[in-house]
């Protein structure tokens, strides 16, 4: 099948305004969008810039706005997109070039929630044991690959870039509800601010955007509940 | 590690505002629906006159009902506006200005409504 790609291009060193580049690629319907983008870059226009690394939906590098929704280019098949595909960079972050955005503010917020094991008690002789039920409690939020699809799909984040965003809350949830971790109090304090969980308006865009199928809004709701029960 | 611009200290206000929106929302669902049912469905607007209000306000029940609805509706609505300001107004100066405007509007509405409901004397004009 022939697929027409309409790609939002922008080179800040050369262009004053972003512009649309149109490319026609011959591809199999079972090819992924990433294959089509690679085809453009390798055979038609080598200046096209985008991130991709593992190309198998695990590293989280190639999240982009595809036909108006955030998704991973390496996971979406062309047959599900139709013959005309619009590709834009993720919203809410500075475009470095073409589909490449500056994710540094995204990772700064991720680091802000202390996404690592915090313990005060002495380590046990062997390992920190956990029952399957305790592991299940935060299983959903362990799936995050930090692609940024949820945060850049969030209207609250578009309106207010200071909002810590769904991805950081998901990663805080992963430790807050981990029975081995003792840093929940610290993380809940970080999230209990005007730019924290309370900016979430339960719009559910994050749930639709997540390529890992994480119920992001539920995780944010659980953090809100934890904050509430801590105060009551 | 870059510092985050605009990140603010922990505040209980946002948590209680969030809880208030949920609780007042549930209460208003019933208060407002029953209000609409009585004032606009069961009774036509043409029969709602001074005597109608005087009869209702002869007992404390409907006064309590109305004052509860007034406070919950004004605070719920204005807190919603405050939330929109928190989303879209980023300079702390303008935020303060707009939140002050909201507070002022809220105080005026609550004062006017409360005075009307509390000081209304049904007997005073009833038999003229």
XYZ file of C-alpha atoms in Angstrom:
360
model
C 0.000 0.000 0.000
C 1.026 3.597 -0.556
C 0.993 5.732 2.552
C 1.154 9.513 2.567
C 2.937 10.895 5.599
C 2.356 14.497 6.555
C 5.124 15.345 8.989
C 5.462 18.511 11.038
C 8.974 19.776 10.297
C 10.917 22.448 12.128
C 14.593 23.300 12.163
C 15.055 26.281 14.496
C 18.401 27.099 12.849
C 16.754 27.542 9.466
C 12.965 27.816 9.703
C 11.067 30.691 11.202
C 7.832 28.678 11.386
C 7.145 24.937 11.481
C 6.003 23.523 8.128
C 4.407 20.342 6.826
C 6.506 17.934 4.801
C 4.583 15.405 2.705
C 6.159 12.062 1.776
C 4.769 9.026 0.007
C 6.093 5.669 1.102
C 5.360 2.214 -0.229
C 4.854 -0.137 2.682
C 3.181 -3.310 3.839
C -0.026 -2.775 5.800
C 1.528 -4.726 8.667
C 4.534 -2.368 8.811
C 4.798 -0.052 11.746
C 4.773 3.713 11.400
C 8.426 3.675 12.464
C 9.266 1.634 9.342
C 7.668 4.329 7.202
C 9.539 7.095 9.045
C 12.810 5.188 8.615
C 12.049 4.839 4.926
C 11.630 8.594 4.613
C 14.836 9.279 6.526
C 16.970 6.644 4.774
C 15.765 7.037 1.193
C 13.988 10.388 0.791
C 15.110 13.080 3.210
C 18.024 12.410 5.544
C 17.394 15.633 7.452
C 14.207 14.267 9.063
C 14.900 13.986 12.781
C 13.181 11.728 15.327
C 14.134 9.569 18.316
C 13.997 5.815 18.228
C 16.096 3.245 19.938
C 14.887 -0.282 20.592
C 12.074 -0.045 18.028
C 10.043 -2.647 19.927
C 7.877 -0.665 22.304
C 10.116 -1.020 25.340
C 12.555 1.898 25.461
C 9.965 4.648 25.129
C 11.956 6.809 22.700
C 9.561 7.283 19.814
C 6.366 8.609 21.367
C 4.839 11.180 19.023
C 1.516 12.695 18.048
C 0.146 10.331 15.390
C -3.143 11.259 13.705
C -3.882 13.477 16.684
C -3.210 10.927 19.445
C -0.029 10.155 21.298
C 1.428 6.734 20.542
C 4.724 4.930 19.949
C 5.700 4.959 16.274
C 7.204 1.483 16.735
C 3.956 0.007 18.045
C 1.339 1.485 15.721
C 0.692 -0.461 12.527
C 0.022 1.378 9.259
C -3.152 -0.647 8.661
C -4.631 0.964 11.771
C -3.751 4.477 10.623
C -5.135 4.586 7.088
C -3.384 5.873 3.995
C -2.967 9.440 5.229
C -0.975 9.769 8.410
C -0.218 12.994 10.236
C 2.844 12.966 12.470
C 3.705 15.761 14.917
C 6.062 16.132 17.885
C 4.740 15.627 21.429
C 2.871 18.667 22.712
C 3.946 20.857 25.598
C 7.714 20.593 25.202
C 10.186 22.682 23.199
C 10.854 21.265 19.751
C 14.589 20.757 19.211
C 14.125 19.628 15.616
C 11.246 18.044 13.695
C 9.795 15.263 15.893
C 12.478 15.618 18.566
C 11.411 17.488 21.710
C 13.404 18.521 24.767
C 12.369 16.022 27.455
C 14.695 17.408 30.139
C 11.830 19.123 32.071
C 9.947 15.801 31.900
C 12.815 13.879 33.495
C 13.404 16.650 36.047
C 9.858 16.055 37.302
C 10.453 12.299 37.281
C 13.543 12.778 39.471
C 11.598 15.102 41.755
C 9.414 12.238 43.072
C 12.537 10.251 44.120
C 11.958 7.206 41.913
C 14.227 4.835 43.840
C 13.952 2.650 46.934
C 14.098 4.666 50.165
C 14.579 2.792 53.442
C 15.545 3.863 56.933
C 15.479 0.454 58.625
C 18.511 -1.839 58.670
C 18.669 -4.119 55.623
C 17.723 -7.754 56.292
C 20.372 -10.481 56.076
C 19.228 -11.780 52.697
C 16.636 -9.842 50.746
C 13.556 -7.674 51.311
C 10.723 -10.153 50.956
C 7.362 -9.292 49.482
C 4.224 -11.401 49.066
C 2.623 -11.769 45.623
C -0.340 -9.713 46.898
C 1.968 -6.906 48.013
C 3.692 -6.985 44.634
C 0.337 -6.909 42.870
C -0.609 -3.687 44.676
C 1.587 -1.511 42.447
C 2.035 -3.869 39.478
C 0.287 -1.573 36.989
C 2.615 1.368 37.593
C 5.785 -0.733 37.212
C 5.004 -0.931 33.479
C 5.910 2.716 32.779
C 8.643 3.211 30.159
C 8.840 7.019 30.541
C 7.917 7.721 26.936
C 6.067 10.920 27.899
C 2.880 10.067 25.988
C 0.633 10.547 29.043
C 2.063 13.839 30.284
C 2.040 15.415 26.813
C -1.580 14.278 26.279
C -2.736 16.009 29.474
C -4.668 19.288 29.004
C -3.825 20.320 32.567
C -0.154 20.000 31.645
C -0.616 21.940 28.396
C -2.238 24.758 30.357
C 0.296 24.712 33.156
C 3.762 23.276 32.430
C 4.581 23.513 36.137
C 2.144 20.621 36.798
C 4.220 17.614 37.806
C 2.282 15.499 35.295
C 0.874 11.968 35.130
C 4.159 10.184 34.368
C 5.883 11.463 37.522
C 2.822 10.571 39.623
C 2.755 7.046 38.136
C 6.387 6.581 39.132
C 5.744 7.959 42.619
C 2.801 5.517 42.913
C 5.123 2.645 42.023
C 7.122 3.322 45.228
C 4.429 4.752 47.519
C 2.523 1.442 47.357
C 5.622 -0.793 47.489
C 5.635 -2.569 50.885
C 9.476 -2.548 50.961
C 9.755 1.196 50.520
C 9.721 3.647 53.437
C 9.729 6.937 51.544
C 5.982 7.258 50.955
C 5.670 10.195 53.336
C 8.336 12.200 51.478
C 6.787 11.494 48.090
C 3.260 12.264 49.242
C 4.476 15.638 50.530
C 6.060 16.386 47.146
C 2.792 15.546 45.383
C 0.553 17.433 47.844
C 1.182 20.860 46.296
C -0.705 23.197 43.993
C 1.432 21.828 41.114
C 1.104 18.228 42.322
C -1.719 15.683 42.040
C -4.414 18.324 42.620
C -3.949 19.700 39.102
C -5.327 16.391 37.768
C -8.847 16.944 36.442
C -9.495 13.226 35.668
C -9.685 13.904 31.933
C -8.413 10.354 31.170
C -6.332 11.456 28.120
C -3.331 9.867 29.861
C -5.087 6.495 30.014
C -5.863 6.605 26.290
C -2.329 7.713 25.446
C -0.380 5.161 27.504
C 1.188 2.599 25.128
C 1.663 0.252 28.088
C -2.017 0.222 29.030
C -1.432 1.673 32.488
C -4.575 3.009 34.155
C -2.854 6.310 34.882
C -5.907 8.184 36.168
C -6.634 5.378 38.640
C -3.049 5.569 39.932
C -3.372 9.341 40.390
C -6.700 8.793 42.169
C -5.051 6.302 44.530
C -2.374 8.847 45.391
C -5.070 11.459 46.088
C -6.827 8.955 48.354
C -3.588 8.161 50.173
C -3.117 11.893 50.787
C -6.675 12.191 52.062
C -6.451 9.231 54.458
C -3.112 10.513 55.733
C -4.799 13.773 56.780
C -8.004 12.264 58.230
C 19.503 18.393 38.505
C 17.594 21.451 37.274
C 15.322 23.083 39.806
C 11.668 23.165 38.863
C 10.271 26.589 38.239
C 6.997 27.380 39.951
C 7.016 24.354 42.243
C 5.297 25.236 45.475
C 5.392 24.078 49.093
C 3.065 21.407 50.455
C -0.348 22.854 51.159
C -3.397 21.387 52.863
C -5.647 23.865 51.041
C -5.619 21.988 47.737
C -6.510 18.702 49.446
C -9.443 20.202 51.375
C -10.600 22.152 48.307
C -10.600 18.874 46.354
C -12.541 17.073 49.081
C -14.995 19.981 49.376
C -15.694 19.887 45.618
C -16.610 16.199 45.822
C -18.804 16.471 48.920
C -20.529 19.711 47.878
C -21.036 18.276 44.396
C -22.914 15.279 45.786
C -24.983 17.497 48.124
C -25.782 20.002 45.353
C -26.949 17.244 43.055
C -29.853 16.593 45.442
C -30.341 20.163 46.687
C -30.451 21.689 43.201
C -32.586 18.935 41.636
C -35.196 19.141 44.410
C -35.103 22.958 44.128
C -35.726 22.802 40.362
C -38.464 20.199 40.857
C -40.356 22.321 43.390
C -39.806 25.765 41.872
C -40.076 24.970 38.172
C -41.850 21.640 37.660
C -44.410 21.141 40.429
C -45.222 24.851 40.614
C -45.501 27.033 37.574
C -43.579 30.324 37.826
C -46.907 32.189 37.656
C -47.967 30.833 41.066
C -44.646 31.680 42.724
C -45.304 35.020 44.358
C -44.676 36.719 47.678
C -47.253 34.531 49.471
C -45.577 31.384 48.122
C -42.213 32.441 49.533
C -43.781 33.667 52.774
C -45.427 30.248 53.330
C -42.168 28.425 52.671
C -40.143 30.709 54.930
C -42.642 30.489 57.809
C -40.744 27.421 59.043
C -36.957 27.159 59.427
C -36.726 24.069 57.170
C -36.730 25.815 53.777
C -34.577 28.655 55.066
C -31.968 26.110 56.153
C -32.342 24.332 52.834
C -31.871 27.527 50.824
C -28.963 28.872 52.855
C -27.188 25.505 52.567
C -27.715 25.529 48.822
C -26.538 29.158 48.574
C -23.271 28.562 50.422
C -22.458 25.264 48.739
C -23.288 26.537 45.241
C -21.343 29.807 45.561
C -18.291 28.170 47.125
C -18.390 25.226 44.682
C -18.686 27.490 41.641
C -16.076 30.000 42.733
C -13.626 27.276 43.730
C -14.060 25.903 40.220
C -13.091 29.332 38.869
C -10.106 29.389 41.228
C -9.036 26.031 39.796
C -9.201 27.432 36.263
C -7.067 30.382 37.394
C -4.515 27.971 38.883
C -4.413 26.213 35.506
C -4.178 29.173 33.172
C -2.772 32.145 35.097
C 0.914 31.535 35.756
C 2.201 34.817 37.177
C 1.768 34.874 40.937
C 0.790 38.566 40.857
C -2.143 38.055 38.496
C -3.132 34.902 40.379
C -3.390 36.914 43.582
C -5.437 39.597 41.828
C -7.918 37.103 40.346
C -8.260 35.030 43.511
C -8.926 38.287 45.391
C -11.637 39.207 42.859
C -13.216 35.762 43.329
C -13.094 36.098 47.111
C -14.731 39.520 46.917
C -17.485 38.332 44.569
C -18.065 35.329 46.851
C -18.309 37.464 49.996
C -20.779 39.863 48.363
C -23.003 37.051 47.029
C -22.934 35.103 50.293
C -23.684 38.226 52.358
C -26.555 39.364 50.126
C -28.132 35.909 49.959
C -27.691 35.167 53.653
C -29.176 38.500 54.713
C -32.182 37.879 52.462
C -32.810 34.372 53.752
C -32.172 35.046 57.443
C -33.899 38.423 57.901
C -36.978 37.763 55.772
C -40.087 38.265 57.908
C -43.107 36.555 56.353
C -45.653 38.236 58.651
C -44.528 41.758 57.982
C -46.091 42.277 54.589
C -48.231 39.154 54.350
C -51.692 40.612 54.874
C -51.409 43.879 52.981
